[in-house]
Coordinates of C-alpha atoms and ligand atoms in Angstrom, one line a residue:
Chain A
M1 CA 48.1 25.8 2.7
A2 CA 45.1 25.1 4.4
I3 CA 42.4 24.3 2.3
P4 CA 39.3 26.6 3.2
I5 CA 36.4 25.3 4.3
A6 CA 33.8 27.3 2.3
T7 CA 35.7 26.0 -1.4
L8 CA 34.5 22.3 0.3
Q9 CA 31.0 23.4 0.5
T10 CA 31.0 24.5 -2.2
T11 CA 32.1 22.4 -4.4
A12 CA 30.2 19.7 -2.5
E13 CA 26.5 21.3 -3.6
E14 CA 28.2 21.8 -6.8
L15 CA 28.9 18.0 -7.1
T16 CA 25.3 16.9 -5.0
A17 CA 23.7 18.1 -8.7
K18 CA 25.9 17.3 -10.7
A19 CA 25.7 13.9 -9.5
A20 CA 22.0 14.1 -9.4
I21 CA 21.5 15.6 -13.1
E22 CA 24.5 15.2 -15.2
I23 CA 24.7 10.9 -16.2
P24 CA 28.5 10.0 -16.4
A25 CA 29.8 9.6 -19.6
D26 CA 31.2 6.3 -19.1
Y27 CA 28.6 4.5 -18.2
L28 CA 26.3 6.5 -20.8
A29 CA 28.6 5.0 -23.5
G30 CA 28.4 1.6 -22.1
L31 CA 24.6 1.6 -22.3
E32 CA 24.9 3.3 -26.0
K33 CA 26.9 0.2 -26.8
L34 CA 24.2 -2.3 -25.0
A35 CA 21.7 -0.5 -27.3
D36 CA 23.3 -1.1 -30.5
I37 CA 22.9 -4.4 -30.3
E38 CA 18.9 -4.9 -28.5
S39 CA 16.5 -7.0 -30.6
G40 CA 14.2 -7.2 -28.0
E41 CA 11.6 -4.5 -28.8
L42 CA 10.4 -3.9 -24.9
S43 CA 13.8 -4.0 -23.8
A44 CA 14.5 -0.9 -26.5
F45 CA 11.9 0.9 -25.6
V46 CA 12.6 1.4 -22.4
I47 CA 16.5 2.1 -23.3
Q48 CA 15.3 4.1 -25.5
A49 CA 13.4 6.3 -22.9
M50 CA 15.7 6.4 -20.8
L51 CA 18.3 7.8 -22.8
E52 CA 15.8 10.7 -23.5
N53 CA 15.6 11.5 -19.3
Y54 CA 19.3 11.9 -19.8
K55 CA 18.4 15.0 -21.6
A56 CA 15.6 15.4 -20.1
A57 CA 17.4 16.2 -16.6
E58 CA 20.6 18.3 -18.0
E59 CA 18.6 20.5 -20.4
D60 CA 16.1 21.1 -17.4
R61 CA 18.8 21.1 -14.5
R62 CA 16.2 19.0 -13.0
A63 CA 17.2 15.4 -11.3
M64 CA 17.5 12.0 -14.0
C65 CA 15.9 10.0 -11.1
G66 CA 12.3 11.1 -8.5
D67 CA 14.1 8.6 -5.9
T68 CA 17.2 9.8 -5.1
G69 CA 18.6 6.9 -3.2
C70 CA 21.0 7.5 -0.1
P71 CA 23.4 10.0 -1.4
R72 CA 26.2 10.0 0.7
W73 CA 30.3 10.7 0.6
Y74 CA 33.7 9.1 0.4
V75 CA 37.2 11.0 0.9
K76 CA 40.1 10.6 -0.5
Y77 CA 42.7 12.9 1.7
G78 CA 45.8 13.3 0.0
N79 CA 48.5 12.2 3.0
E80 CA 50.3 15.9 3.2
A81 CA 46.7 17.7 2.5
R82 CA 45.5 19.9 4.6
I83 CA 42.2 21.3 5.7
D84 CA 40.9 24.8 7.3
G85 CA 39.8 23.7 10.7
G86 CA 40.0 19.4 10.1
P87 CA 38.2 16.7 9.7
I88 CA 35.7 17.9 12.1
A89 CA 34.7 21.1 9.7
L90 CA 35.1 18.4 6.7
E91 CA 32.0 16.4 8.1
A92 CA 30.0 19.7 9.0
A93 CA 31.0 20.8 5.9
L94 CA 28.8 17.7 4.1
R95 CA 26.4 18.1 6.5
R96 CA 25.1 21.1 5.4
A97 CA 26.5 20.8 1.6
T98 CA 23.9 17.8 1.3
A99 CA 21.1 19.3 3.8
Q100 CA 21.4 22.2 1.5
A101 CA 21.6 20.9 -1.7
T102 CA 18.4 18.4 -1.5
H103 CA 16.7 21.9 -0.7
N104 CA 17.9 24.0 -3.9
I105 CA 17.8 21.0 -6.3
P106 CA 15.3 19.4 -5.3
L107 CA 16.9 16.2 -4.6
R108 CA 14.1 13.1 -2.7
P109 CA 14.2 14.0 1.1
N110 CA 15.0 10.0 0.9
R111 CA 16.4 9.3 4.9
V112 CA 13.8 8.6 7.5
H113 CA 14.3 6.8 11.0
P114 CA 14.5 3.4 10.4
L115 CA 12.1 2.6 13.6
T116 CA 9.8 6.3 13.9
R117 CA 10.4 6.5 9.8
A118 CA 10.8 10.1 10.7
D119 CA 12.0 12.0 7.8
H120 CA 14.2 15.3 8.5
D121 CA 12.7 16.3 5.2
N122 CA 17.2 16.9 4.4
N123 CA 18.7 13.2 3.3
V124 CA 20.9 14.3 6.8
G125 CA 19.6 12.8 11.1
M126 CA 21.5 9.5 12.5
N127 CA 24.2 9.0 10.3
A128 CA 23.9 10.4 7.3
P129 CA 24.9 11.3 4.6
E130 CA 28.0 8.5 5.3
I131 CA 31.6 9.8 5.3
E132 CA 34.0 7.3 4.5
Y133 CA 38.1 8.1 3.8
A134 CA 40.7 6.4 2.3
F135 CA 44.5 7.9 2.0
H136 CA 47.0 8.8 -1.1
P137 CA 50.8 9.1 -0.5
D138 CA 52.2 12.4 -1.7
A139 CA 49.9 14.2 -2.3
D140 CA 47.6 18.1 -1.2
W141 CA 44.4 17.9 -2.4
V142 CA 41.4 16.0 -1.3
D143 CA 39.4 14.6 -3.7
L144 CA 35.1 14.7 -2.5
T145 CA 33.0 11.6 -4.7
T146 CA 29.4 11.7 -3.4
V147 CA 27.4 8.6 -4.5
H148 CA 23.3 8.3 -4.9
K149 CA 22.6 5.0 -5.1
G150 CA 19.0 3.5 -5.5
G151 CA 18.5 1.4 -2.1
L152 CA 16.2 -1.9 -1.9
F153 CA 16.7 -4.0 -4.3
G154 CA 19.9 -5.8 -5.8
T155 CA 22.6 -6.5 -3.4
D156 CA 23.5 -10.0 -1.6
Y157 CA 25.8 -11.5 -0.2
R158 CA 26.5 -15.5 0.9
M159 CA 29.5 -17.2 2.5
L160 CA 30.3 -19.4 -0.1
F161 CA 33.6 -21.9 0.2
P162 CA 36.7 -22.3 -2.1
G163 CA 35.2 -25.8 -2.8
D164 CA 32.2 -23.8 -4.0
G165 CA 34.9 -22.8 -6.8
I166 CA 33.8 -20.3 -10.0
E167 CA 31.1 -22.6 -10.6
G168 CA 29.6 -21.0 -7.1
I169 CA 30.1 -17.2 -7.7
R170 CA 28.8 -18.0 -11.4
R171 CA 25.7 -19.3 -9.5
F172 CA 25.4 -16.4 -6.4
F173 CA 25.8 -13.6 -9.5
L174 CA 23.2 -15.8 -11.6
D175 CA 20.9 -15.8 -8.5
T176 CA 21.2 -12.1 -8.2
L177 CA 20.5 -10.9 -11.2
V178 CA 17.7 -13.4 -12.2
A179 CA 15.8 -12.5 -8.3
F180 CA 16.7 -9.1 -8.6
G181 CA 16.3 -8.4 -12.5
K182 CA 12.7 -9.7 -13.4
R183 CA 10.5 -7.1 -13.4
G184 CA 13.3 -4.8 -13.5
L185 CA 13.7 -4.3 -10.1
A186 CA 17.0 -3.2 -10.1
C187 CA 16.7 -1.1 -12.7
Q188 CA 19.0 -2.5 -15.2
P189 CA 21.2 -2.5 -17.7
A190 CA 23.8 -2.2 -13.7
I191 CA 27.6 -1.9 -12.8
V192 CA 27.6 -4.9 -11.0
G193 CA 29.9 -4.7 -8.4
I194 CA 31.7 -7.4 -7.1
G195 CA 33.2 -7.9 -3.8
L196 CA 35.1 -11.0 -3.3
G197 CA 36.7 -12.1 -0.4
G198 CA 37.6 -9.8 2.7
N199 CA 35.3 -10.2 6.4
K200 CA 31.1 -9.2 5.7
D201 CA 31.4 -6.4 6.2
T202 CA 34.7 -5.9 3.7
C203 CA 33.8 -7.7 0.8
M204 CA 30.0 -6.2 1.3
V205 CA 31.8 -2.4 1.0
L206 CA 34.7 -3.6 -1.8
G207 CA 31.7 -4.6 -3.8
K208 CA 29.8 -1.8 -3.1
H209 CA 33.1 0.4 -4.2
A210 CA 33.9 -2.0 -7.3
A211 CA 29.9 -0.6 -8.8
C212 CA 29.9 3.0 -7.4
L213 CA 33.1 4.6 -8.2
R214 CA 34.9 2.6 -10.3
T215 CA 33.6 3.5 -14.1
V216 CA 32.3 2.1 -16.6
G217 CA 35.8 -0.2 -19.0
S218 CA 38.2 -0.1 -16.2
V219 CA 40.1 -3.0 -15.9
H220 CA 41.4 -5.2 -12.5
P221 CA 45.2 -5.2 -12.4
D222 CA 45.4 -9.1 -11.4
P223 CA 45.1 -10.5 -14.5
D224 CA 42.5 -13.0 -13.0
I225 CA 40.5 -11.2 -11.2
A226 CA 40.3 -8.9 -15.0
Q227 CA 39.3 -12.3 -16.4
L228 CA 36.8 -13.1 -13.2
E229 CA 34.8 -9.4 -14.8
V230 CA 34.8 -10.2 -18.3
E231 CA 33.6 -13.8 -17.7
L232 CA 30.7 -12.9 -15.8
K233 CA 29.9 -9.4 -18.3
E234 CA 29.6 -12.0 -20.5
L235 CA 27.4 -14.5 -18.7
G236 CA 24.9 -11.2 -17.4
N237 CA 24.0 -10.5 -20.7
S238 CA 23.6 -14.0 -21.7
I239 CA 21.2 -14.7 -19.4
G240 CA 17.8 -13.3 -22.0
M241 CA 16.6 -11.0 -20.1
G242 CA 16.8 -6.3 -20.7
A243 CA 16.0 -3.9 -19.4
M244 CA 12.8 -4.1 -16.9
G245 CA 13.1 -7.9 -17.1
F246 CA 11.4 -8.0 -21.0
M247 CA 13.3 -10.1 -23.5
G248 CA 16.4 -8.9 -24.3
S249 CA 20.5 -8.6 -23.8
S250 CA 20.9 -5.8 -21.6
M251 CA 21.9 -6.6 -18.4
V252 CA 24.7 -5.7 -17.3
V253 CA 26.8 -2.3 -18.2
D254 CA 30.2 -3.3 -17.0
C255 CA 31.2 -6.0 -14.1
N256 CA 33.5 -4.5 -11.8
I257 CA 35.5 -7.0 -8.9
E258 CA 37.6 -5.7 -6.3
A259 CA 39.2 -8.4 -3.7
G260 CA 40.2 -8.4 -0.6
Y261 CA 42.5 -11.3 1.0
C262 CA 39.8 -13.3 2.7
H263 CA 39.7 -16.1 6.3
T264 CA 42.0 -19.3 4.5
G265 CA 38.5 -21.7 5.0
G266 CA 36.2 -18.9 3.3
M267 CA 35.0 -16.9 -0.1
P268 CA 32.5 -14.4 0.9
M269 CA 31.3 -13.3 -2.2
S270 CA 28.5 -10.3 -2.6
V271 CA 27.1 -8.5 -5.1
H272 CA 25.8 -4.8 -6.2
M273 CA 23.9 -3.4 -9.0
F274 CA 24.5 0.9 -9.7
C275 CA 21.2 1.0 -11.9
L276 CA 19.9 3.1 -14.7
S277 CA 21.0 5.9 -12.6
S278 CA 24.3 5.6 -11.7
R279 CA 24.8 9.2 -10.5
R280 CA 28.4 9.9 -9.0
A281 CA 30.6 12.9 -9.3
T282 CA 33.8 13.9 -7.8
A283 CA 35.2 16.1 -7.5
R284 CA 39.8 17.5 -6.7
V285 CA 40.3 20.7 -4.3
H286 CA 44.3 21.7 -4.2
A287 CA 45.6 23.3 -1.4
D288 CA 46.2 26.9 -3.3
G289 CA 42.0 25.9 -3.6
H290 CA 41.7 25.8 -6.8
V291 CA 38.3 22.7 -8.0
E292 CA 38.8 20.3 -10.2
Y293 CA 35.6 18.9 -12.0
R294 CA 35.3 14.8 -12.9
T295 CA 33.3 11.9 -13.3
D296 CA 35.8 9.4 -12.1
P297 CA 36.3 8.6 -8.5
E298 CA 39.8 7.3 -8.8
W299 CA 38.9 5.3 -5.5
F300 CA 41.5 2.3 -6.8
S301 CA 45.2 2.7 -6.8
A302 CA 47.9 0.8 -6.2
Y303 CA 48.9 2.2 -3.0
S304 CA 44.6 1.2 -1.9
R305 CA 45.5 -2.2 -3.2
R306 CA 48.9 -3.1 -2.0
T307 CA 49.8 -6.0 -0.7
T308 CA 52.7 -6.0 0.1
V309 CA 54.1 -5.1 4.3
E310 CA 55.9 -1.6 3.5
W311 CA 54.3 0.9 1.2
D312 CA 57.9 1.6 -1.5
T313 CA 57.0 1.8 -4.7
P314 CA 58.1 4.6 -7.0
M315 CA 55.6 7.9 -7.1
A316 CA 54.9 7.9 -10.4
Q317 CA 53.4 4.0 -10.6
A318 CA 51.7 5.1 -6.4
A319 CA 50.1 8.1 -8.9
E320 CA 48.7 5.0 -11.3
Chain B
M1 CA 6.7 11.5 -27.1
T2 CA 9.6 8.2 -26.9
K3 CA 9.5 6.8 -31.0
T4 CA 8.7 3.6 -30.7
K5 CA 6.2 0.9 -33.1
L6 CA 4.3 -0.5 -29.6
K7 CA 1.2 0.4 -30.0
T8 CA 1.1 4.5 -28.2
V9 CA -1.8 6.4 -27.1
T10 CA -2.9 8.9 -25.0
L11 CA -5.1 8.3 -22.1
E12 CA -7.4 11.3 -20.5
L13 CA -8.6 11.2 -16.3
P14 CA -10.9 9.5 -15.4
A15 CA -10.9 7.7 -17.8
S16 CA -14.0 4.4 -18.5
R17 CA -14.4 1.6 -17.7
D18 CA -14.5 0.9 -21.6
T19 CA -11.8 3.2 -22.0
L20 CA -9.0 1.0 -20.2
A21 CA -10.7 -2.1 -21.2
E22 CA -9.2 -1.0 -25.1
L23 CA -5.7 -1.1 -23.3
E24 CA -3.5 -4.3 -23.9
I25 CA -0.6 -4.9 -22.0
G26 CA 2.7 -4.0 -23.7
T27 CA 0.8 -0.2 -24.7
V28 CA 2.3 2.7 -24.2
V29 CA 0.2 5.2 -22.0
Y30 CA 0.6 8.8 -21.8
L31 CA -1.5 10.0 -18.6
T32 CA -3.1 13.6 -19.8
G33 CA -5.2 15.1 -15.7
R34 CA -5.3 14.8 -12.4
I35 CA -3.0 11.9 -10.4
F36 CA -1.7 11.6 -7.5
T37 CA 1.1 10.1 -5.1
A38 CA 0.2 7.6 -2.1
R39 CA 2.7 5.4 -0.6
E40 CA 2.6 3.1 2.4
G41 CA 2.4 6.5 4.2
V42 CA -1.0 7.3 2.9
Y43 CA -2.1 3.4 3.5
K44 CA -1.6 2.7 6.0
R45 CA -3.0 6.4 7.7
A46 CA -5.9 6.1 5.7
V47 CA -7.2 2.0 5.2
E48 CA -5.2 0.9 7.9
D49 CA -5.5 3.8 10.9
G50 CA -9.1 4.9 9.5
H51 CA -8.8 8.1 8.4
G52 CA -10.1 8.1 5.5
L53 CA -8.2 10.3 2.9
P54 CA -8.2 14.3 3.1
A55 CA -9.8 15.5 -0.3
S56 CA -12.6 14.6 -2.2
R57 CA -12.5 12.0 -5.9
E58 CA -12.8 14.6 -7.0
Q59 CA -10.0 16.8 -5.9
M60 CA -8.0 14.0 -5.2
G61 CA -8.4 12.3 -8.7
S62 CA -8.5 9.0 -10.4
A63 CA -4.9 7.6 -10.5
N64 CA -3.1 7.3 -8.1
F65 CA 0.5 7.3 -8.1
H66 CA 2.7 4.9 -6.4
C67 CA 5.3 6.9 -5.9
S68 CA 7.4 10.9 -4.2
P69 CA 9.0 12.8 -5.2
A70 CA 12.2 14.7 -5.3
A71 CA 9.7 18.4 -4.1
R72 CA 10.2 21.0 -2.3
I73 CA 7.9 23.8 -0.1
N74 CA 9.0 27.6 -1.4
E75 CA 9.3 30.2 1.7
D76 CA 6.2 31.7 -0.1
G77 CA 4.3 28.5 0.3
T78 CA 4.6 27.2 -3.4
L79 CA 5.2 23.8 -4.5
N80 CA 8.2 22.6 -6.7
V81 CA 7.9 19.4 -8.1
G82 CA 11.9 18.2 -9.9
A83 CA 11.4 14.5 -10.4
V84 CA 9.3 12.1 -10.2
T85 CA 9.4 8.1 -10.2
A86 CA 8.0 5.2 -8.9
T87 CA 8.5 3.3 -6.5
A88 CA 8.0 -0.7 -6.4
S89 CA 4.6 -1.7 -5.6
F90 CA 4.6 -5.1 -4.8
R91 CA 4.8 -4.4 -1.3
F92 CA 0.7 -2.1 -0.9
A93 CA -0.8 -5.2 -2.2
K94 CA -2.4 -5.7 1.6
W95 CA -4.2 -2.9 1.7
L96 CA -5.5 -2.9 -1.5
D97 CA -9.4 -3.9 -1.7
G98 CA -9.5 -1.0 1.4
W99 CA -7.9 1.1 -0.7
F100 CA -9.8 0.9 -4.0
E101 CA -13.4 0.8 -1.9
L102 CA -11.8 4.2 -0.1
S103 CA -10.4 5.9 -3.5
G104 CA -12.3 5.1 -6.0
C105 CA -9.1 4.7 -7.8
N106 CA -9.1 2.3 -11.6
V107 CA -5.8 3.7 -12.3
I108 CA -2.9 2.8 -10.2
I109 CA 0.4 4.2 -11.3
G110 CA 4.0 2.0 -10.0
K111 CA 7.0 0.6 -10.0
G112 CA 7.1 -3.5 -11.5
G113 CA 3.8 -4.6 -10.5
M114 CA 1.8 -7.0 -9.3
T115 CA 1.4 -10.9 -9.3
S116 CA -1.9 -11.7 -11.8
E117 CA -3.3 -13.2 -8.7
I118 CA -4.1 -9.7 -7.2
Y119 CA -4.9 -8.2 -10.2
K120 CA -7.7 -11.1 -10.6
K121 CA -8.3 -10.3 -7.1
S122 CA -8.5 -6.8 -6.5
F123 CA -7.7 -4.6 -9.4
V124 CA -10.5 -6.4 -11.6
P125 CA -13.6 -6.6 -9.5
A126 CA -13.0 -2.2 -9.2
N127 CA -12.5 -2.5 -12.7
A128 CA -8.9 -0.6 -12.9
I129 CA -5.6 -1.6 -14.6
Y130 CA -1.9 -0.7 -13.7
L131 CA 0.2 0.6 -15.4
T132 CA 4.6 0.4 -15.4
T133 CA 6.9 3.4 -15.4
V134 CA 8.9 2.8 -18.0
G135 CA 13.6 2.1 -17.1
Y136 CA 12.5 2.9 -13.7
G137 CA 14.9 5.8 -14.1
T138 CA 12.5 8.0 -16.6
G139 CA 12.1 11.2 -13.8
A140 CA 12.7 13.9 -15.8
L141 CA 10.6 12.7 -18.2
L142 CA 8.3 12.5 -15.5
G143 CA 8.9 15.7 -13.8
R144 CA 8.4 17.2 -17.3
G145 CA 4.3 16.3 -17.9
I146 CA 3.8 17.5 -14.7
K147 CA 1.5 20.8 -15.8
S148 CA 0.7 22.0 -12.0
V149 CA 1.0 21.3 -8.3
V150 CA -2.4 21.4 -7.2
D151 CA -1.7 20.0 -3.3
A152 CA 0.4 18.3 -0.7
H153 CA -2.2 16.9 1.8
W154 CA -0.7 15.5 5.5
R155 CA 2.5 16.9 5.0
N156 CA 2.8 17.2 8.7
E157 CA 2.0 14.1 9.6
L158 CA 4.3 12.2 7.1
G159 CA 6.3 14.3 5.6
L160 CA 7.8 15.3 2.2
A161 CA 8.4 12.1 0.9
Q162 CA 5.1 10.3 2.1
A163 CA 2.6 13.7 1.3
I164 CA -0.3 13.2 -0.6
W165 CA 0.9 15.4 -3.5
V166 CA -1.8 16.6 -5.7
L167 CA -0.5 16.6 -9.5
D168 CA -2.4 18.1 -12.8
V169 CA -0.4 16.2 -16.0
E170 CA -0.6 16.8 -19.5
K171 CA 1.1 13.6 -21.1
M172 CA 2.6 12.6 -19.0
G173 CA 4.9 9.5 -19.5
P174 CA 5.9 7.3 -21.5
F175 CA 4.1 4.4 -19.0
L176 CA 3.8 0.4 -20.3
V177 CA 0.0 -1.1 -19.4
E178 CA 1.3 -4.0 -17.0
G179 CA -1.7 -5.0 -16.1
D180 CA -5.1 -5.2 -17.7
I181 CA -8.7 -4.7 -17.2
H182 CA -8.9 -8.6 -17.3
G183 CA -5.9 -9.0 -14.7
N184 CA -3.5 -10.3 -17.5
S185 CA 0.1 -9.3 -16.5
L186 CA 3.0 -7.9 -19.0
F187 CA 5.9 -8.9 -16.8
E188 CA 4.3 -12.3 -16.1
R189 CA 4.2 -13.0 -19.6
E190 CA 8.1 -11.7 -20.3
N191 CA 9.2 -14.2 -17.3
A192 CA 7.9 -16.7 -19.2
K193 CA 9.6 -16.3 -22.6
V194 CA 12.3 -15.1 -20.5
A195 CA 12.8 -18.6 -18.6
A196 CA 14.7 -20.6 -20.8
G197 CA 17.9 -18.5 -20.9
I198 CA 17.3 -18.5 -17.4
E199 CA 18.2 -22.2 -17.0
A200 CA 20.5 -22.5 -20.3
A201 CA 22.9 -19.9 -18.5
Y202 CA 22.7 -22.0 -15.6
E203 CA 24.2 -24.6 -17.0
G204 CA 27.6 -25.0 -15.5
T205 CA 27.4 -23.4 -12.2
R206 CA 26.6 -25.8 -9.1
P207 CA 24.6 -24.7 -5.8
A208 CA 26.1 -24.2 -2.8
T209 CA 28.1 -25.8 0.0
M210 CA 25.9 -24.6 2.5
Q211 CA 22.3 -23.6 2.1
R212 CA 20.1 -21.2 3.7
Y213 CA 16.9 -21.1 4.9
G214 CA 13.9 -20.4 3.6
E215 CA 16.0 -20.4 0.5
L216 CA 14.1 -20.1 -3.1
D217 CA 15.6 -22.6 -5.8
D218 CA 13.1 -22.1 -8.8
K219 CA 14.2 -20.3 -10.8
T220 CA 10.9 -20.1 -12.6
K221 CA 9.7 -18.4 -9.2
E222 CA 10.2 -14.4 -8.3
V223 CA 11.0 -12.9 -5.0
I224 CA 8.1 -10.7 -4.8
Ligands
SF4_1 S1 17.2 2.0 -8.4 FE1 17.9 3.7 -9.6 S2 16.8 5.2 -11.6 FE2 15.7 2.5 -10.5 S3 15.0 3.8 -9.0 FE3 15.9 3.8 -7.8 S4 17.2 5.3 -7.6 FE4 16.0 5.4 -9.8

């Protein structure tokens, strides 16, 4: 049975509003944990104000942050899923939903032409919103996820080499946090996503996905990577820098790392900070048209992280 | 208002020099009165391209907010502002001298402040202070402080986001005094406190094998 395009469009509009207004529970819980042990008076005040801000946003149904960031889409297709009108119709529906929701909520029309600065006032334009795809075996649903990540600060890339080792990784991690943490340019405490390996472009994409498409508290299945996640989170919170760069201990709500096999001579690394407005929302649209909303994108799976040539793992494991 | 032991005041706009002189860095401020948004599009058009401002100082207010709101113009022409969040101010320094002269503002509101060097050069002669938003994502709280949307100037010329939105606000906040009337910066005071911790955190790290041109490696410095 093909999923009706109208269902996908209304779901996408609803997701845009949810992402803009409702702070995900996993991020909120992580932030509250940091707040409990924050001893810096100014940093604690900032977090307190943010907690009140999330409440105000939900009560008034208004955007939690005036800066919409860059709304974008992640689509995960079950291998058996069929959409009315196919992927072209889906892309049109996502663009329509973005424009419609921008007006209705309202969101700030953030997207402009990079040179002329022309603004369509609807967050839609050339290559915007971005739409990325993933696939999932043995499934007939479609997962729609929207992320509205703040745009300007907190991201960097560097080509490291195997000889740089963990010390080099720690250094580049600190460089990024300190550079963008001063004055709170990155609007920390943040979910810090790290891309390790791949090519330059995949390294950036993996790191961004790690920040925006994994939840606070999630753990990478590879034990070496999982250990580095813990270590870097502790390191970030031991700098002595809190919210807005004030003295304190609240810098990293969680550290998520995603890795890809890379050139044998290199060890590329990217760092991304998903801010105090860690806006994401997901919906699963089933083949019969019914819709389930959630805040965990479940973007990564045993399938997406597979290391073998063939995919023949039993279904139960594939669903993770 | 957010509960805190930090000193908290409500500032009525327009504010006199004497009132502003009493505000120390780190004070929590709520604003009542008229403010307007203006960022690079407005600065360039008003100061650099010589268009001046679209309305009188009384009509626009005496406090300039570096932001663009999440707003819409309804079908009947009425204006609706949902949330407001500041954008980083350090990028606008080059227009400031001309801007103070033109606008007569003595309160600048934004994200992240500017350097004390800029405060001393441009703010002190204009008897102006700098307030930073908090978080910075407190868009919904600030949105609640808007009593009415008075006007949106230059929306055709600059688009909705860059337009000048004139807002009447009541107890809008919280903000923090980042730059006082003497040009002191709260962030720079905090940077100095954090410096020792940064140095300790870097122990057990090593500089990258391959350097980059233009790299700043002194962690007591800022990238703005
Ligand atoms: S970085 Fe996040 S919290 Fe900060 S202004 Fe941008 S969207 Fe808002």
